[in-house]
Tab-separated table of C-alpha atoms and ligand atoms in Angstrom:
chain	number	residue	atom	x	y	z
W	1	UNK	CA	197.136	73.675	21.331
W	2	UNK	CA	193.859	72.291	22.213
W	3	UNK	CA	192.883	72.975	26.077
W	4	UNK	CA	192.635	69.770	28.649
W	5	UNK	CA	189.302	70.211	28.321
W	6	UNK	CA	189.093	69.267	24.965
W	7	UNK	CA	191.697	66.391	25.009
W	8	UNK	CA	190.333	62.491	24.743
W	9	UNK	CA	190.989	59.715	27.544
W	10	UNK	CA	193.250	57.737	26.515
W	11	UNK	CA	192.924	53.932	26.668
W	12	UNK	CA	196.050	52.404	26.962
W	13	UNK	CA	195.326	49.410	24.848
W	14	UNK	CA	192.592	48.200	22.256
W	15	UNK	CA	192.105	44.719	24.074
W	16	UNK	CA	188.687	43.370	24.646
W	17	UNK	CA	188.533	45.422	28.353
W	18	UNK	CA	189.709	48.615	26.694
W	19	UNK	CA	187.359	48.528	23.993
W	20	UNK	CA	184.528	47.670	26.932
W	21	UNK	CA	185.574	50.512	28.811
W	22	UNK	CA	185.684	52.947	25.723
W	23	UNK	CA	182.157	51.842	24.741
W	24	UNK	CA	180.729	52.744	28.426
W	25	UNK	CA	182.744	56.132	28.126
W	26	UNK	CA	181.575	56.652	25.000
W	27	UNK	CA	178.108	55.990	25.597
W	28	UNK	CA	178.792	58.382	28.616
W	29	UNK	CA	179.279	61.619	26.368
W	30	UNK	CA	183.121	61.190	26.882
W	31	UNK	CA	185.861	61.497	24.497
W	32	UNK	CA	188.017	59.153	23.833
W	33	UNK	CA	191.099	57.465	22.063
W	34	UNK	CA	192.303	54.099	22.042
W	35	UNK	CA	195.976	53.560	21.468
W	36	UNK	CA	196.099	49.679	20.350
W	37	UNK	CA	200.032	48.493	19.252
W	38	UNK	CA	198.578	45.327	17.610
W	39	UNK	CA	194.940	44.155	17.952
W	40	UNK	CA	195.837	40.500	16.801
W	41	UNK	CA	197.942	40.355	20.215
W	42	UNK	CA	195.109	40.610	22.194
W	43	UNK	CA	193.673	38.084	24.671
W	44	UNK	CA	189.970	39.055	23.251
W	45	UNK	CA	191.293	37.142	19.543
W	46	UNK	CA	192.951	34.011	21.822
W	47	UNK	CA	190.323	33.342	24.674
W	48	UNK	CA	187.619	30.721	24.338
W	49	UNK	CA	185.195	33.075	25.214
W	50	UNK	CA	183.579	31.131	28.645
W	51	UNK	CA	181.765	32.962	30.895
W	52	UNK	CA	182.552	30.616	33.754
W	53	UNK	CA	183.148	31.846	37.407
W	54	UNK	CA	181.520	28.614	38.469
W	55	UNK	CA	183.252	26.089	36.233
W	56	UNK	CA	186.662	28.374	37.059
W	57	UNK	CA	186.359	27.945	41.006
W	58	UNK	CA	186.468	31.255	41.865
W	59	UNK	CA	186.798	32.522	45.228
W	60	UNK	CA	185.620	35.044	47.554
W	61	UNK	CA	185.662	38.363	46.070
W	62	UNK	CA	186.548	37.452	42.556
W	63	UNK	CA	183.591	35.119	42.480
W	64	UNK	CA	181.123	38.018	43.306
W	65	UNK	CA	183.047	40.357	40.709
W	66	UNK	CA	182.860	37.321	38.408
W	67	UNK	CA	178.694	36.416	38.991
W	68	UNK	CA	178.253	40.062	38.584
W	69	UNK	CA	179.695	40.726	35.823
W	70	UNK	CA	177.569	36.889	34.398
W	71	UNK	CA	174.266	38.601	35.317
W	72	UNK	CA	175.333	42.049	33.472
W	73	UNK	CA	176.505	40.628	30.181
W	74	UNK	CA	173.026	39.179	28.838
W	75	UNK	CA	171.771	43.360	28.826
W	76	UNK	CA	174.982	44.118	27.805
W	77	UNK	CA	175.524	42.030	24.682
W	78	UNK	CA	172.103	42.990	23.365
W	79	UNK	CA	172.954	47.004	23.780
W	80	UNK	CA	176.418	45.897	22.153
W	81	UNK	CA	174.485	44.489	19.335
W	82	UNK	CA	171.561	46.616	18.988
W	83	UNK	CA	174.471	49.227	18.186
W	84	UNK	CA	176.826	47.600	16.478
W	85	UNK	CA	174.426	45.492	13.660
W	86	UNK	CA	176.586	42.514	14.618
W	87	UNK	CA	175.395	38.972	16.601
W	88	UNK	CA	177.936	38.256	19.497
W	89	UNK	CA	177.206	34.900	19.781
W	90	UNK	CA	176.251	34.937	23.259
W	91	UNK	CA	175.049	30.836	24.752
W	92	UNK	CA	173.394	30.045	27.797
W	93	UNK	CA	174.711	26.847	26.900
W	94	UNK	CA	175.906	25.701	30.621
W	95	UNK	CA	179.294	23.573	31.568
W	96	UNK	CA	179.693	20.357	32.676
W	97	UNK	CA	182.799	20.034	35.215
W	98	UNK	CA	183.997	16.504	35.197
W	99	UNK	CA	185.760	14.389	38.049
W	100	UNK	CA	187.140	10.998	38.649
W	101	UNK	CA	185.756	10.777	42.267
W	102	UNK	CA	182.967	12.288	44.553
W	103	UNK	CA	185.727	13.873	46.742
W	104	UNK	CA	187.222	15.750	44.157
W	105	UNK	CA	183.863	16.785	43.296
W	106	UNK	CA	182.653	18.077	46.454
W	107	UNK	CA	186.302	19.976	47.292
W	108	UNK	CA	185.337	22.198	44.368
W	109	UNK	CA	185.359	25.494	45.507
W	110	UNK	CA	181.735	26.443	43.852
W	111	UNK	CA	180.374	23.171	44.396
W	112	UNK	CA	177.111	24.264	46.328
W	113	UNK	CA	176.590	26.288	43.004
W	114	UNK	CA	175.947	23.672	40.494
W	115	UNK	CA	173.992	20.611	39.934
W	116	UNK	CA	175.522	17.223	41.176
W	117	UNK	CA	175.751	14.518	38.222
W	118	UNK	CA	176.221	10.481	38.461
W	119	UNK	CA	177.778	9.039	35.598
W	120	UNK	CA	174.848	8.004	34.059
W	121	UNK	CA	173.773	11.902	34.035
W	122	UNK	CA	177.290	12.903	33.190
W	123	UNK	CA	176.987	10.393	29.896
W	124	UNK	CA	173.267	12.137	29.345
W	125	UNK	CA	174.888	15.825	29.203
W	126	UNK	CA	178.005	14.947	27.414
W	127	UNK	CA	177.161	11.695	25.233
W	128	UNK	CA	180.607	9.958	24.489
W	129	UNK	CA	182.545	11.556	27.713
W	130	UNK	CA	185.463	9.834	28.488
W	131	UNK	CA	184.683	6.939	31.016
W	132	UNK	CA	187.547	8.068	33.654
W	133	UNK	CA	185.083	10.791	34.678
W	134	UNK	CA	182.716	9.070	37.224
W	135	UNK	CA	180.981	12.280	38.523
W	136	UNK	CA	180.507	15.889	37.706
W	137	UNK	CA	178.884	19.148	38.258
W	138	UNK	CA	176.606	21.255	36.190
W	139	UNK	CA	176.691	25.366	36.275
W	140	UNK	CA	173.607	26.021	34.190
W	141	UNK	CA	174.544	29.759	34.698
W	142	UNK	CA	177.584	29.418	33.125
W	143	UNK	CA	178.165	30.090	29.336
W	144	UNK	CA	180.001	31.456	26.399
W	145	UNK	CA	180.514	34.147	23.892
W	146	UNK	CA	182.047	34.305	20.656
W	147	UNK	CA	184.826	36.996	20.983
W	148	UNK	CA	187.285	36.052	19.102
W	149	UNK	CA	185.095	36.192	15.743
W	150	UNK	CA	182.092	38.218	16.549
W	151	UNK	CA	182.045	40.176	20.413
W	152	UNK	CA	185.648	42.030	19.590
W	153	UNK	CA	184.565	43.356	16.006
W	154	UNK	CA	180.916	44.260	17.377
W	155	UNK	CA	182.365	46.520	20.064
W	156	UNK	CA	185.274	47.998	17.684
W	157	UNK	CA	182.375	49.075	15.480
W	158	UNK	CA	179.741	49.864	18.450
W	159	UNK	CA	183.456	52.176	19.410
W	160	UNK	CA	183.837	53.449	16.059
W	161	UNK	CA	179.914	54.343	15.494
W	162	UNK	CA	180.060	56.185	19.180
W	163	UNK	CA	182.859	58.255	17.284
W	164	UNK	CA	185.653	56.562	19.670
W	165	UNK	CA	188.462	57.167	18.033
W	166	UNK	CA	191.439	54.548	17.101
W	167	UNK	CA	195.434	54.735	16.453
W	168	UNK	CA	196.826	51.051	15.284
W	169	UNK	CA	200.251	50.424	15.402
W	170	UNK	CA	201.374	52.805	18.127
W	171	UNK	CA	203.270	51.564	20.942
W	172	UNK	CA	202.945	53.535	24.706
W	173	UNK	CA	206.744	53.940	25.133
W	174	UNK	CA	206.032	55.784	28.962
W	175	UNK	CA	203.523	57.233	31.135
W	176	UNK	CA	204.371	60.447	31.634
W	177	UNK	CA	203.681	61.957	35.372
W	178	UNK	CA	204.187	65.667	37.353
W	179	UNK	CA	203.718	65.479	41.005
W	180	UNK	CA	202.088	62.338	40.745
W	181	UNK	CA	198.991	63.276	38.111
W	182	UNK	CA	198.766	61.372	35.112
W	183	UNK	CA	199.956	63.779	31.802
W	184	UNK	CA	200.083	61.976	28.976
W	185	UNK	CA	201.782	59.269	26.995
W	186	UNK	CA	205.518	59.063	25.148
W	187	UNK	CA	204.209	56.728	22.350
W	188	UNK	CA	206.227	55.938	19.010
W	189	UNK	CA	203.951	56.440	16.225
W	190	UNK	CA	202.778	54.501	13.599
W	191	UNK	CA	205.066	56.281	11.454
W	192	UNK	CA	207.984	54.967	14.508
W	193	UNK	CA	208.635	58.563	15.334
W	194	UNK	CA	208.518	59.173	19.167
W	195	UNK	CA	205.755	61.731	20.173
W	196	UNK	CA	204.261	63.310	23.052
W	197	UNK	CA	199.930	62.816	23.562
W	198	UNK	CA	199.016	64.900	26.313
W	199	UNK	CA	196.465	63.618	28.222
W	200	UNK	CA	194.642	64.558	32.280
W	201	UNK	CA	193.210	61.323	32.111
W	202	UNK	CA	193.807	58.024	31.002
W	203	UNK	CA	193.089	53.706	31.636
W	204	UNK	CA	195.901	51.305	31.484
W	205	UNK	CA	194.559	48.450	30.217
W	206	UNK	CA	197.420	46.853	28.061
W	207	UNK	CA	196.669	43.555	29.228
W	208	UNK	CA	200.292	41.087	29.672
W	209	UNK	CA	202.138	43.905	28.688
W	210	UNK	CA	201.069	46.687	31.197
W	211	UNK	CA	204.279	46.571	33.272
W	212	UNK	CA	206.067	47.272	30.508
W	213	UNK	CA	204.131	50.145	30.234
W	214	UNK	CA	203.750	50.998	33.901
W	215	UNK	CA	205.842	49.198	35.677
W	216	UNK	CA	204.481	50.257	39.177
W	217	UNK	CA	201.989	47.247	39.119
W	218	UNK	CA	202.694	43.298	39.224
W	219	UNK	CA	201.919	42.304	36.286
W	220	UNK	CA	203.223	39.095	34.104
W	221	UNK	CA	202.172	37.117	31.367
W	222	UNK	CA	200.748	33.482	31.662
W	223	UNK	CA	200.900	32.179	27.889
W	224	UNK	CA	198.179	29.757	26.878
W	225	UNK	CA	198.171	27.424	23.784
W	226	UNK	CA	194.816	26.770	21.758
W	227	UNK	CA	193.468	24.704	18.988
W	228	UNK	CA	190.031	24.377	17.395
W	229	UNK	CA	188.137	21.087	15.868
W	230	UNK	CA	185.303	21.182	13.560
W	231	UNK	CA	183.069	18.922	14.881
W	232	UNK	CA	179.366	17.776	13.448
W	233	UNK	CA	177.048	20.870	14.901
W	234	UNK	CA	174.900	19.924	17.875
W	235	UNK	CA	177.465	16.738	18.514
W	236	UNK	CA	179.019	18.894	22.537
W	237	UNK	CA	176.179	20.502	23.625
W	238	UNK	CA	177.362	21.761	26.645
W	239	UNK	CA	180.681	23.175	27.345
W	240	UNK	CA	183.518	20.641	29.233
W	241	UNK	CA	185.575	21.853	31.397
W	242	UNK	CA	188.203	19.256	32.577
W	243	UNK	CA	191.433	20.016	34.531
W	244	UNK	CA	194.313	21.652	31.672
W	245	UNK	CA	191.417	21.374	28.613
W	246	UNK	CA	188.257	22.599	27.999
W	247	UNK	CA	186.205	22.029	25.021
W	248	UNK	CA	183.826	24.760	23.701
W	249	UNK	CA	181.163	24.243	21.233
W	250	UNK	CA	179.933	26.922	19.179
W	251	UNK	CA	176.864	27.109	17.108
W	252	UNK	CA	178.333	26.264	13.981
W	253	UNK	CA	179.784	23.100	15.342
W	254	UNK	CA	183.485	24.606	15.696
W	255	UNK	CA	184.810	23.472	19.134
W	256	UNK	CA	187.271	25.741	20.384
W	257	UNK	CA	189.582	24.134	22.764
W	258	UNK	CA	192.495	25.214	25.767
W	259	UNK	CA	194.601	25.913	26.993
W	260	UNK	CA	197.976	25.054	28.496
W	261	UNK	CA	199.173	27.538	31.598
W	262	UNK	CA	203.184	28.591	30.927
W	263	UNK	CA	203.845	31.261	33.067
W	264	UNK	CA	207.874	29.977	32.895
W	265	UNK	CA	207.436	30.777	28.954
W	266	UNK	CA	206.800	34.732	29.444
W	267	UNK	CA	206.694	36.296	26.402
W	268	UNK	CA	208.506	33.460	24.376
W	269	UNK	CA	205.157	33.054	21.808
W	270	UNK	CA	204.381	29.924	19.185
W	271	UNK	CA	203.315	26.542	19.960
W	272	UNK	CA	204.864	23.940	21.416
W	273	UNK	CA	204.988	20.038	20.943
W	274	UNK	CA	203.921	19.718	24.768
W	275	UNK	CA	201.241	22.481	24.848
W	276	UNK	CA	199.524	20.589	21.700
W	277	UNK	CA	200.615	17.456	23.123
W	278	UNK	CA	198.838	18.587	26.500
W	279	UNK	CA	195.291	19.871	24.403
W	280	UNK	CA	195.588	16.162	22.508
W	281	UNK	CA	195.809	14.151	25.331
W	282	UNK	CA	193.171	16.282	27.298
W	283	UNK	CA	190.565	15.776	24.296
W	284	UNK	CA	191.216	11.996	24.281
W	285	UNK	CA	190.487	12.033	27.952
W	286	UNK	CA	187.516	14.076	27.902
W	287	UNK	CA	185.661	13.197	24.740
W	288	UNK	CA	187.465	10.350	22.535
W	289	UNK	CA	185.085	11.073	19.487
W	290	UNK	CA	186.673	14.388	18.884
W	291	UNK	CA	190.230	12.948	18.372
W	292	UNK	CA	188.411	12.074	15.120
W	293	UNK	CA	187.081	15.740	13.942
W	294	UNK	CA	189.135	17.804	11.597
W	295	UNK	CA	191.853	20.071	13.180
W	296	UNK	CA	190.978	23.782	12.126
W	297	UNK	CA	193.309	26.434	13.452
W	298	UNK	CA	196.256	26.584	16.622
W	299	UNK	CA	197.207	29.702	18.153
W	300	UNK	CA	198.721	31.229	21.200
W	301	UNK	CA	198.564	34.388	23.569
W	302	UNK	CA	199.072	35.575	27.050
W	303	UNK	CA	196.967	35.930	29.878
W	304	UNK	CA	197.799	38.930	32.178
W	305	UNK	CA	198.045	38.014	35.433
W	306	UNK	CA	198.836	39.846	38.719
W	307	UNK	CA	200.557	37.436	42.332
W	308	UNK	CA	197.116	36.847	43.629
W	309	UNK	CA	195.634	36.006	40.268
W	310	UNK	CA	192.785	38.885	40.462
W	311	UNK	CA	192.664	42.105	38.370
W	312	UNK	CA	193.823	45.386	39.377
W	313	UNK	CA	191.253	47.908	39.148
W	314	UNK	CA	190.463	51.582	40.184
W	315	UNK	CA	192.679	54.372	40.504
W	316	UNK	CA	196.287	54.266	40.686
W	317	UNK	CA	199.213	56.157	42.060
W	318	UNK	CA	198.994	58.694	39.598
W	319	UNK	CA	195.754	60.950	39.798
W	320	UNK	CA	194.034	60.309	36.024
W	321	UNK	CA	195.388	57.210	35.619
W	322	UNK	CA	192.971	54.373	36.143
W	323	UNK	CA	193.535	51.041	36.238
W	324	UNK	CA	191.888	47.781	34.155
W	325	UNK	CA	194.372	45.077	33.658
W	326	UNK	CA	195.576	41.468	35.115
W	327	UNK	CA	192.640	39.830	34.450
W	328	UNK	CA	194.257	36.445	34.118
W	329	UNK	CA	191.888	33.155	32.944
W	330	UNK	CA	188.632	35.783	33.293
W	331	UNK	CA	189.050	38.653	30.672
W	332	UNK	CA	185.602	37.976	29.025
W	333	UNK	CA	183.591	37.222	32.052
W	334	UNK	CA	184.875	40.635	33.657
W	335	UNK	CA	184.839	42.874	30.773
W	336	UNK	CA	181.428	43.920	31.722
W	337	UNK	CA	181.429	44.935	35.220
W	338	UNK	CA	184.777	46.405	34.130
W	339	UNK	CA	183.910	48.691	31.992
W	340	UNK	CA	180.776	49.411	34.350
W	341	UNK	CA	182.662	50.257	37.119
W	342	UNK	CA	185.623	52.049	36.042
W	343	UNK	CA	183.119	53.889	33.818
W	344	UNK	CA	181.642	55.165	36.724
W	345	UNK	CA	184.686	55.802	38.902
W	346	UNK	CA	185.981	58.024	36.338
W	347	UNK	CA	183.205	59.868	35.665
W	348	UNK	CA	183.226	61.330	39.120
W	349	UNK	CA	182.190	58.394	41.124
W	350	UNK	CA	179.024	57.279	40.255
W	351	UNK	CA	179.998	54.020	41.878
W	352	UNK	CA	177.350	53.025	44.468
W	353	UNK	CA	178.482	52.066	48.511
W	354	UNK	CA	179.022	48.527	47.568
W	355	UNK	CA	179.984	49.192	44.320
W	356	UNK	CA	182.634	51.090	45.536
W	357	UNK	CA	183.564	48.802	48.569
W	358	UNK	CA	183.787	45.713	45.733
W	359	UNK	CA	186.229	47.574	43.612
W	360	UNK	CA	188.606	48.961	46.342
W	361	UNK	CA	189.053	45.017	46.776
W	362	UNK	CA	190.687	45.073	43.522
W	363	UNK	CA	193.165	48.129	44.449
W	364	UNK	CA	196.546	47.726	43.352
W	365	UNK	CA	197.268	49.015	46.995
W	366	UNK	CA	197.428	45.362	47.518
W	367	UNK	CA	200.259	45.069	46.216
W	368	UNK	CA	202.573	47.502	47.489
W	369	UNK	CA	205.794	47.544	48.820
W	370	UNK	CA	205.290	43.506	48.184
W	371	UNK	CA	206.857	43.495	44.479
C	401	LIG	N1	189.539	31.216	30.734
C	401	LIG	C1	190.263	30.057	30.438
C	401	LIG	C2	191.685	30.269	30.221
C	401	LIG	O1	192.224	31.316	30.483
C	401	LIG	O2	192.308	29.354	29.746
């Protein structure tokens, strides 16, 4: 039997933030395994890929996790790239928040943050905008990658290059714990045989599905219906971000577009008349024209989200078991400064003061002995 020494960290699920964290590992010397029960699941494949702590309101320390991680992605991408041969299709392209009235406007929580439109400016940034919209606000720092057809396969092959290794098709039955250290995984194997993989050290990061997993942490799924238009290239230039749709535009003229917010669904999956009813009528609100455009592909996921809407991250109860998950509406904004700092937490704290200070805000300590 091979000593603990030699044994790989396991990542408990080949989502877009396990994938980030086994590429900093990686790229750290470590060894590591990623134990994925079906990549297609993942929020990585359903998210529309914005970058957007601005255009998403977020608050206090979320917000500085969330402009963080927006500064670290543009180095990021490119070392992604440069070792993975792949283009992630990363656009400063900016987002345009619209509202009907000044108040709403200015009771936006990141307000001070953006650029204050009229309606003639709003028209100007987003010809053919709906004419409800009287005022809006610009986040020119905000943006967009493509991770649902180019930043997921990029890292998987940055991963496999690094000589990460992969199991598909395996499902983490139980975490398996002596006097509170992390020791493995029960997992039934591709093959659907039960087996034991021994482990000192691993990263939960199953996304929706990590209570099921670990069922020490509050975590639940939000499900979110999406669609996507093809749309004449260069006709959205910007990214809209109205209240229960968004429209993103990608290079090739493909406008992806979300999502409804069913946390009363939990895991039931599929589409809905009223989620695609809800994307409809927010297009028609937002930008008439693209009622027109051809409809492309619909799909579904869910969003793992913890009570208070933030991630859990850091260690957890168990010694060896980090954690990475409930990163709700912000999965691709945080993967960065995810995998950064629990990168650097497990290999023996690297983490600067205030690195350190930021992520304890994310403990699951939290949480307990609330849930
Ligand atoms: N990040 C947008 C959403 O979760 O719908």
């Amino acid at each position: 039997m091979a000593s603990s020494a030699t044994k790989p960290l396991l990542i408990l699920g080949g989502g877009l933030i396990g994938l980030a964290i086994a590429y900093e590992l990686a790229k750290k010397g470590r060894k590591v395994e990623i134990l994925s029960r079906c990549r297609s699941e993942a929020a990585g494949f359903v998210a529309a890929g914005m970058l957007a702590p601005h255009a998403e309101g977020l608050k206090s320390h979320l917000l500085k996790l969330g402009q963080l991680s927006l500064n670290r992605i543009p180095a990021w991408v490119q070392a992604i790239e440069e070792d993975s041969g792949i283009n992630c299709g990363l656009k400063n392209c900016g987002i345009v928040v619209p509202f009907p009235s000044e108040d709403k406007r200015d009771a936006h929580s990141t307000a001070s943050f953006g650029q204050t439109l009229n309606r003639k400016e709003l028209e100007l940034e987003v010809p053919g905008i709906g004419t409800h919209w009287q005022t809006g606000l610009l986040f020119t720092q905000d943006g967009q990658i493509d991770n649902r057809r180019r930043l997921m396969q990029a890292l998987e092959k940055a991963c496999l290059d690094l000589g990460v290794h992969f199991q598909e098709g395996v499902e983490v039955l139980n975490v398996i714990a002596d006097k509170k250290e992390f020791q493995g995984v029960q997992i039934l194997n591709a093959d659907r045989k039960v087996e034991v993989l021994p482990s000192n050290e691993g990263v939960l990061c199953s996304g929706a599905w990590s209570n099921q997993i670990f069922n020490a942490i509050p975590i639940f799924p939000v499900k979110g219906q999406m669609l996507s238009l093809q749309g004449p290239k260069e006709a959205l230039k910007r990214i809209i971000f109205g209240p229960g749709t968004y429209l993103v535009p990608r290079e090739d003229g493909l406008v992806v577009i979300g999502a409804t917010n069913e946390k009363e669904a939990g895991f039931y999956s599929g589409l809905t008349p009223a989620g695609q009813r809800q994307l409809l009528q927010g297009i028609e609100a937002l930008l008439p024209e693209a009622t027109k455009w051809p409809q492309m592909e619909r799909w579904s996921g869910f969003r793992p989200c913890s009570p208070d809407g933030a991630p859990l991250l850091g260690s957890s109860i168990l010694k060896g078991l980090w954690l990475a998950t409930g990163h709700h509406r912000n999965g691709v904004l945080l993967a960065a400064i995810t995998a950064e700092l629990l990168a650097k937490s497990i290999c023996q704290n690297q983490l600067s003061h205030n690195e350190d200070k930021l992520l304890k805000q994310f403990s699951w300590t939290r949480f307990k002995n609330k849930y």
